[in-house]
mmCIF file of C-alpha atoms in Angstrom:
data_model
loop_
_atom_site.group_PDB
_atom_site.id
_atom_site.type_symbol
_atom_site.label_atom_id
_atom_site.label_comp_id
_atom_site.label_asym_id
_atom_site.label_seq_id
_atom_site.Cartn_x
_atom_site.Cartn_y
_atom_site.Cartn_z
ATOM 1 C CA GLU K 1 115.914 113.504 -168.145
ATOM 2 C CA PRO K 2 119.332 113.079 -165.727
ATOM 3 C CA GLU K 3 119.597 109.760 -163.671
ATOM 4 C CA VAL K 4 121.878 108.555 -161.559
ATOM 5 C CA THR K 5 123.553 105.352 -162.974
ATOM 6 C CA GLN K 6 125.277 102.725 -160.989
ATOM 7 C CA THR K 7 127.245 99.976 -162.155
ATOM 8 C CA PRO K 8 127.224 96.992 -161.882
ATOM 9 C CA SER K 9 123.761 95.838 -161.632
ATOM 10 C CA HIS K 10 124.449 92.776 -159.997
ATOM 11 C CA GLN K 11 127.492 91.424 -158.122
ATOM 12 C CA VAL K 12 128.136 88.170 -156.747
ATOM 13 C CA THR K 13 131.052 87.805 -154.642
ATOM 14 C CA GLN K 14 132.558 85.378 -151.826
ATOM 15 C CA MET K 15 132.842 86.273 -148.376
ATOM 16 C CA GLY K 16 135.960 88.364 -147.334
ATOM 17 C CA GLN K 17 136.342 89.456 -150.947
ATOM 18 C CA GLU K 18 136.593 93.106 -151.354
ATOM 19 C CA VAL K 19 133.797 95.083 -153.278
ATOM 20 C CA ILE K 20 133.300 98.409 -155.173
ATOM 21 C CA LEU K 21 130.093 99.600 -155.873
ATOM 22 C CA ARG K 22 129.814 102.655 -158.497
ATOM 23 C CA CYS K 23 127.655 105.561 -159.110
ATOM 24 C CA VAL K 24 127.438 108.350 -161.524
ATOM 25 C CA PRO K 25 125.478 111.105 -159.723
ATOM 26 C CA ILE K 26 122.853 113.580 -161.607
ATOM 27 C CA SER K 27 125.480 115.955 -162.444
ATOM 28 C CA ASN K 28 124.519 119.675 -161.724
ATOM 29 C CA HIS K 29 124.442 117.873 -158.292
ATOM 30 C CA LEU K 30 126.717 118.493 -155.113
ATOM 31 C CA TYR K 31 124.824 116.124 -152.427
ATOM 32 C CA PHE K 32 125.648 112.088 -152.707
ATOM 33 C CA TYR K 33 124.320 109.413 -150.612
ATOM 34 C CA TRP K 34 124.469 105.549 -150.486
ATOM 35 C CA TYR K 35 121.479 103.161 -148.873
ATOM 36 C CA ARG K 36 120.855 99.850 -148.688
ATOM 37 C CA GLN K 37 117.935 97.641 -148.281
ATOM 38 C CA ILE K 38 118.288 93.728 -147.969
ATOM 39 C CA LEU K 39 115.535 92.053 -149.452
ATOM 40 C CA GLY K 40 111.642 92.196 -147.889
ATOM 41 C CA GLN K 41 113.122 95.514 -145.298
ATOM 42 C CA LYS K 42 112.835 98.918 -145.398
ATOM 43 C CA VAL K 43 115.522 101.383 -147.307
ATOM 44 C CA GLU K 44 118.014 101.922 -144.832
ATOM 45 C CA PHE K 45 120.645 105.218 -144.939
ATOM 46 C CA LEU K 46 124.186 104.286 -144.767
ATOM 47 C CA VAL K 47 126.256 107.495 -145.613
ATOM 48 C CA SER K 48 125.957 111.109 -147.168
ATOM 49 C CA PHE K 49 129.052 113.066 -148.714
ATOM 50 C CA TYR K 50 129.779 116.469 -149.468
ATOM 51 C CA ASN K 51 132.294 118.329 -150.853
ATOM 52 C CA ASN K 52 135.013 115.773 -150.637
ATOM 53 C CA GLU K 53 134.044 114.393 -147.375
ATOM 54 C CA ILE K 54 131.199 112.336 -145.125
ATOM 55 C CA SER K 55 128.582 114.869 -143.703
ATOM 56 C CA GLU K 56 126.876 111.802 -142.010
ATOM 57 C CA LYS K 57 126.919 108.062 -141.797
ATOM 58 C CA SER K 58 124.785 105.763 -139.921
ATOM 59 C CA GLU K 59 125.881 103.083 -137.413
ATOM 60 C CA ILE K 60 125.527 100.746 -140.451
ATOM 61 C CA PHE K 61 128.528 102.049 -141.888
ATOM 62 C CA ASP K 62 131.282 100.922 -139.720
ATOM 63 C CA ASP K 63 135.051 100.570 -140.507
ATOM 64 C CA GLN K 64 134.687 97.930 -143.307
ATOM 65 C CA PHE K 65 132.652 100.713 -145.518
ATOM 66 C CA SER K 66 134.373 103.538 -147.276
ATOM 67 C CA VAL K 67 133.559 106.217 -150.070
ATOM 68 C CA GLU K 68 135.025 108.167 -152.319
ATOM 69 C CA ARG K 69 134.400 110.694 -155.187
ATOM 70 C CA PRO K 70 137.979 109.479 -156.981
ATOM 71 C CA ASP K 71 137.000 111.891 -160.544
ATOM 72 C CA GLY K 72 134.733 114.593 -161.120
ATOM 73 C CA SER K 73 131.835 111.954 -161.873
ATOM 74 C CA ASN K 74 132.007 108.739 -160.073
ATOM 75 C CA PHE K 75 130.915 108.252 -156.776
ATOM 76 C CA THR K 76 131.994 104.815 -154.971
ATOM 77 C CA LEU K 77 131.482 102.465 -152.043
ATOM 78 C CA LYS K 78 133.532 100.024 -150.993
ATOM 79 C CA ILE K 79 133.178 97.037 -148.764
ATOM 80 C CA ARG K 80 136.207 95.642 -147.541
ATOM 81 C CA SER K 81 135.596 92.107 -146.621
ATOM 82 C CA THR K 82 132.203 91.339 -147.052
ATOM 83 C CA LYS K 83 129.712 89.450 -144.968
ATOM 84 C CA LEU K 84 127.032 87.259 -145.385
ATOM 85 C CA GLU K 85 125.130 89.928 -144.116
ATOM 86 C CA ASP K 86 126.120 92.487 -146.694
ATOM 87 C CA SER K 87 123.787 90.735 -149.514
ATOM 88 C CA ALA K 88 121.441 93.667 -150.514
ATOM 89 C CA MET K 89 120.459 95.966 -152.810
ATOM 90 C CA TYR K 90 122.507 99.192 -152.677
ATOM 91 C CA PHE K 91 120.992 102.508 -154.126
ATOM 92 C CA CYS K 92 123.181 105.338 -155.108
ATOM 93 C CA ALA K 93 121.554 108.804 -154.530
ATOM 94 C CA SER K 94 122.137 112.304 -155.475
ATOM 95 C CA SER K 95 120.509 115.812 -154.096
ATOM 96 C CA GLU K 96 120.799 119.225 -155.950
ATOM 97 C CA ALA K 97 121.031 121.027 -152.504
ATOM 98 C CA LEU K 98 120.066 120.546 -148.932
ATOM 99 C CA ALA K 99 117.766 123.430 -150.033
ATOM 100 C CA GLY K 100 114.307 122.622 -151.921
ATOM 101 C CA GLY K 101 113.032 119.333 -149.034
ATOM 102 C CA TYR K 102 116.440 117.539 -150.072
ATOM 103 C CA GLU K 103 114.678 115.540 -152.628
ATOM 104 C CA GLN K 104 116.615 112.733 -153.574
ATOM 105 C CA TYR K 105 116.960 110.736 -156.616
ATOM 106 C CA PHE K 106 117.977 107.548 -156.405
ATOM 107 C CA GLY K 107 119.670 105.353 -159.096
ATOM 108 C CA PRO K 108 118.015 101.583 -160.296
ATOM 109 C CA GLY K 109 120.483 99.984 -157.643
ATOM 110 C CA THR K 110 123.490 97.012 -157.607
ATOM 111 C CA ARG K 111 122.248 93.826 -155.995
ATOM 112 C CA LEU K 112 124.813 92.065 -154.108
ATOM 113 C CA THR K 113 125.165 88.751 -153.131
ATOM 114 C CA VAL K 114 128.018 87.353 -150.939
ATOM 115 C CA THR K 115 128.097 83.726 -151.034
ATOM 116 C CA ARG C 1 108.504 103.287 -131.773
ATOM 117 C CA LYS C 2 109.425 103.280 -135.152
ATOM 118 C CA GLU C 3 110.557 106.247 -136.697
ATOM 119 C CA VAL C 4 107.819 106.215 -139.324
ATOM 120 C CA GLU C 5 105.156 103.926 -139.707
ATOM 121 C CA GLN C 6 102.445 102.886 -142.332
ATOM 122 C CA ASP C 7 100.376 99.992 -142.914
ATOM 123 C CA PRO C 8 101.727 97.567 -144.656
ATOM 124 C CA GLY C 9 99.018 96.458 -146.945
ATOM 125 C CA PRO C 10 98.206 95.383 -149.190
ATOM 126 C CA PHE C 11 95.511 97.255 -150.172
ATOM 127 C CA ASN C 12 93.646 95.577 -153.101
ATOM 128 C CA VAL C 13 91.381 97.924 -155.316
ATOM 129 C CA PRO C 14 89.411 97.789 -158.363
ATOM 130 C CA GLU C 15 90.312 100.249 -161.376
ATOM 131 C CA GLY C 16 88.832 103.257 -160.983
ATOM 132 C CA ALA C 17 88.680 103.003 -156.953
ATOM 133 C CA THR C 18 90.128 105.785 -154.577
ATOM 134 C CA VAL C 19 92.779 104.562 -151.893
ATOM 135 C CA ALA C 20 93.840 106.198 -149.586
ATOM 136 C CA PHE C 21 97.745 105.927 -147.295
ATOM 137 C CA ASN C 22 98.291 106.870 -144.191
ATOM 138 C CA CYS C 23 101.570 107.573 -142.289
ATOM 139 C CA THR C 24 102.924 108.634 -138.405
ATOM 140 C CA TYR C 25 106.695 109.444 -137.847
ATOM 141 C CA SER C 26 107.698 109.762 -134.244
ATOM 142 C CA ASN C 27 109.875 112.616 -134.469
ATOM 143 C CA SER C 28 108.506 116.495 -133.848
ATOM 144 C CA ALA C 29 112.208 117.224 -135.523
ATOM 145 C CA SER C 30 110.481 116.365 -139.200
ATOM 146 C CA GLN C 31 110.959 118.966 -141.665
ATOM 147 C CA SER C 32 110.773 117.662 -144.829
ATOM 148 C CA PHE C 33 108.079 114.968 -146.051
ATOM 149 C CA PHE C 34 108.150 112.408 -149.042
ATOM 150 C CA TRP C 35 105.951 109.571 -150.924
ATOM 151 C CA TYR C 36 108.506 107.578 -152.907
ATOM 152 C CA ARG C 37 106.867 104.239 -154.614
ATOM 153 C CA GLN C 38 108.980 101.210 -154.923
ATOM 154 C CA ASP C 39 108.546 98.505 -158.138
ATOM 155 C CA CYS C 40 109.555 95.148 -156.809
ATOM 156 C CA ARG C 41 113.154 94.956 -156.755
ATOM 157 C CA LYS C 42 113.260 98.602 -158.333
ATOM 158 C CA GLU C 43 114.415 101.720 -157.013
ATOM 159 C CA PRO C 44 112.321 104.327 -154.693
ATOM 160 C CA LYS C 45 111.103 106.732 -157.189
ATOM 161 C CA LEU C 46 110.116 110.025 -155.943
ATOM 162 C CA LEU C 47 106.180 110.619 -156.027
ATOM 163 C CA MET C 48 105.468 113.871 -154.586
ATOM 164 C CA SER C 49 107.064 116.179 -151.533
ATOM 165 C CA VAL C 50 104.723 117.030 -149.122
ATOM 166 C CA TYR C 51 104.107 120.109 -148.062
ATOM 167 C CA SER C 52 102.218 121.981 -145.053
ATOM 168 C CA SER C 53 99.855 123.159 -147.036
ATOM 169 C CA GLY C 54 98.533 119.735 -148.659
ATOM 170 C CA ASN C 55 99.305 119.543 -152.362
ATOM 171 C CA GLU C 56 98.322 118.322 -155.497
ATOM 172 C CA ASP C 57 99.601 116.350 -158.641
ATOM 173 C CA GLY C 58 96.886 115.469 -160.988
ATOM 174 C CA ARG C 59 95.533 112.010 -159.644
ATOM 175 C CA PHE C 60 97.498 112.320 -156.554
ATOM 176 C CA THR C 61 96.924 114.284 -152.755
ATOM 177 C CA ALA C 62 99.233 114.573 -149.829
ATOM 178 C CA GLN C 63 98.208 116.186 -146.774
ATOM 179 C CA LEU C 64 100.235 116.904 -143.846
ATOM 180 C CA ASN C 65 99.765 117.119 -140.257
ATOM 181 C CA ARG C 66 102.219 118.627 -138.030
ATOM 182 C CA ALA C 67 100.503 118.772 -134.985
ATOM 183 C CA SER C 68 99.350 114.905 -135.477
ATOM 184 C CA GLN C 69 102.420 114.213 -136.805
ATOM 185 C CA TYR C 70 100.641 112.419 -139.846
ATOM 186 C CA ILE C 71 101.160 112.301 -143.717
ATOM 187 C CA SER C 72 98.843 110.959 -146.217
ATOM 188 C CA LEU C 73 98.596 110.031 -149.759
ATOM 189 C CA LEU C 74 95.353 109.870 -151.921
ATOM 190 C CA ILE C 75 94.892 108.038 -155.197
ATOM 191 C CA ARG C 76 91.778 108.990 -157.095
ATOM 192 C CA ASP C 77 90.919 106.863 -160.203
ATOM 193 C CA SER C 78 93.243 103.751 -159.736
ATOM 194 C CA LYS C 79 95.019 102.294 -162.576
ATOM 195 C CA LEU C 80 97.162 99.441 -162.731
ATOM 196 C CA SER C 81 100.092 100.928 -163.459
ATOM 197 C CA ASP C 82 99.497 102.630 -159.816
ATOM 198 C CA SER C 83 100.435 99.107 -158.583
ATOM 199 C CA ALA C 84 103.985 99.040 -156.221
ATOM 200 C CA THR C 85 105.049 99.934 -152.755
ATOM 201 C CA TYR C 86 104.343 103.458 -151.608
ATOM 202 C CA LEU C 87 107.485 104.533 -149.203
ATOM 203 C CA CYS C 88 106.218 107.367 -146.600
ATOM 204 C CA VAL C 89 109.492 109.140 -145.951
ATOM 205 C CA VAL C 90 110.449 111.755 -143.810
ATOM 206 C CA ASN C 91 114.070 113.578 -143.252
ATOM 207 C CA ILE C 92 114.782 115.244 -140.040
ATOM 208 C CA GLU C 93 116.063 119.094 -139.416
ATOM 209 C CA SER C 94 119.946 119.076 -139.510
ATOM 210 C CA SER C 95 120.291 115.709 -140.760
ATOM 211 C CA TYR C 96 121.004 114.769 -144.428
ATOM 212 C CA LYS C 97 119.703 111.453 -144.109
ATOM 213 C CA LEU C 98 116.018 110.410 -145.501
ATOM 214 C CA ILE C 99 114.261 108.021 -142.952
ATOM 215 C CA PHE C 100 112.033 105.387 -144.722
ATOM 216 C CA GLY C 101 108.739 103.417 -143.756
ATOM 217 C CA SER C 102 108.525 99.894 -144.543
ATOM 218 C CA GLY C 103 105.730 100.660 -147.257
ATOM 219 C CA THR C 104 102.583 100.263 -147.674
ATOM 220 C CA ARG C 105 101.574 97.473 -150.742
ATOM 221 C CA LEU C 106 99.059 98.961 -153.635
ATOM 222 C CA LEU C 107 97.469 96.325 -156.089
ATOM 223 C CA VAL C 108 95.199 97.441 -158.333
ATOM 224 C CA ARG C 109 92.902 94.903 -160.195
ATOM 225 C CA PRO C 110 91.087 94.890 -163.570
#
């Protein structure tokens, strides 16, 4: 069964450093997403991406965040200057289309720890 | 008012029990509804979409009441492996994002 994959599984970084989180969505999916979950809190939407551009973003997704699809398979989330409050689990998701009830499938996540 | 509201639990039930989870949503423009399950420190996994007519998948039955803005999930014959957090999730018309509830924790004991 096709799966969304993410690397690394755990990233530790110092405050102020840049991090890039990587995702490989399911191969025939066209819509890509990033969510985050701070420990003990609910899953929160960050951004959606379609046809090489951002289709929607949340208030959390400020200028320090960016997304990119550098090639035909990878989808990345960059945090330019990490803050302590960026520590969270970051999930990538993908969906085949906007039709069909928007079923989104999630990767295993990257745990980001900012020290 | 929270966009998606769930009883946090935990629900502690014996194996074989039937358990029901409820969820309410605040935005009447919500158009798609899902139940996901999440194991500790793992990703949300799609359990089932919820359709207006109600739907069943094995031991799991989901119901939607648009008039009351209410979604439910019934689990029959609970297994130990059903222990997890169950997330009520909503998508709003013309939006790409999923809106998650905080989840209801289920513990199934032997």
